[in-house]
XYZ file of C-alpha atoms in Angstrom:
114
model
C 90.956 91.940 97.580
C 90.877 94.786 94.793
C 93.131 97.246 93.418
C 92.502 100.355 91.536
C 94.696 101.764 88.909
C 94.349 105.284 87.322
C 95.545 106.371 84.016
C 95.239 109.084 81.852
C 96.746 112.218 83.567
C 99.050 114.933 82.136
C 99.803 118.172 81.000
C 97.556 119.866 78.722
C 96.469 123.733 77.932
C 93.273 125.568 78.961
C 90.246 124.627 77.200
C 91.554 121.008 76.130
C 90.619 117.585 77.236
C 91.742 114.720 78.717
C 89.984 111.281 79.554
C 91.184 109.460 83.004
C 90.978 105.684 83.303
C 90.630 103.628 86.233
C 90.853 99.630 86.192
C 89.760 97.332 88.761
C 91.562 94.328 89.464
C 92.182 91.535 92.111
C 90.212 89.229 93.499
C 87.157 91.205 92.995
C 87.199 92.705 89.405
C 83.798 94.549 89.037
C 82.352 96.834 91.659
C 78.949 98.628 91.504
C 79.993 102.070 92.783
C 82.775 104.273 91.424
C 83.904 107.712 92.041
C 86.157 110.220 91.233
C 88.098 112.704 93.542
C 90.713 115.136 93.327
C 92.897 116.906 95.490
C 95.074 120.009 94.679
C 97.955 121.370 96.758
C 97.320 122.797 99.867
C 93.488 121.646 99.910
C 91.222 119.028 100.675
C 90.271 116.107 98.525
C 86.998 116.722 96.982
C 84.416 114.575 95.308
C 84.470 115.505 91.576
C 81.905 112.359 90.278
C 79.944 109.541 91.676
C 78.340 106.688 89.863
C 76.658 103.605 90.745
C 73.561 102.198 92.549
C 70.908 104.557 91.060
C 73.109 107.768 91.784
C 74.690 110.045 89.305
C 76.342 113.084 90.885
C 78.803 115.853 90.062
C 81.223 118.491 91.825
C 79.569 121.867 91.437
C 83.008 123.038 89.906
C 83.001 120.169 87.092
C 79.063 120.304 86.274
C 78.869 120.515 82.490
C 82.271 119.839 81.761
C 82.929 116.423 83.115
C 81.142 113.061 82.480
C 81.868 109.820 85.017
C 81.242 106.403 82.618
C 81.431 102.785 83.271
C 82.031 99.805 80.744
C 79.366 96.971 80.754
C 81.947 94.557 82.867
C 82.072 97.094 85.574
C 85.772 96.793 85.616
C 86.642 100.043 83.994
C 85.908 103.330 85.025
C 86.387 106.627 82.928
C 86.361 110.615 83.501
C 86.157 112.644 80.363
C 87.463 116.199 81.274
C 86.357 119.236 78.942
C 87.299 122.879 79.102
C 89.832 122.006 81.463
C 90.915 125.468 83.340
C 93.720 126.011 85.596
C 91.814 125.303 88.545
C 91.264 121.789 87.497
C 94.826 120.966 88.162
C 95.392 118.436 90.642
C 95.712 114.527 91.404
C 92.893 112.764 90.365
C 91.781 109.633 92.216
C 89.256 106.774 91.812
C 87.618 105.224 94.620
C 85.284 102.015 94.906
C 83.857 100.101 97.584
C 84.181 96.679 98.361
C 81.871 95.028 101.142
C 81.244 98.776 102.312
C 84.669 99.581 102.810
C 86.312 102.275 100.363
C 89.355 101.510 97.956
C 91.209 103.887 96.481
C 93.908 104.213 93.219
C 97.356 105.753 93.457
C 96.156 108.788 91.700
C 96.940 110.356 88.376
C 98.315 113.915 88.264
C 96.436 116.297 85.752
C 97.958 119.509 85.221
C 96.258 122.410 83.242
C 98.489 125.387 81.788
C 96.855 128.611 81.085
């Protein structure tokens, strides 16, 4: 019913910026809540940011550096990442909810060189 596709990952030097995008497609093209997660090698997946239904929240490691946003049509989500550090290296996933069930994208790799 819905598919998510992330883009915008890549290699960046420490202190640099990247903007990730997440496109919602399929039979349902707009969703209320969108979240970004990340998973570094050997670590558990962690929440980075979530927005929707009156909620706006960031994980402690990214507060003040990352910003989550949506477009008006609610079919795109974005994660602006500033002042990236080596510890931000991970695969980044977007997630939304359809009828209460979580739907994940395939992920995009972000690598920060120090």
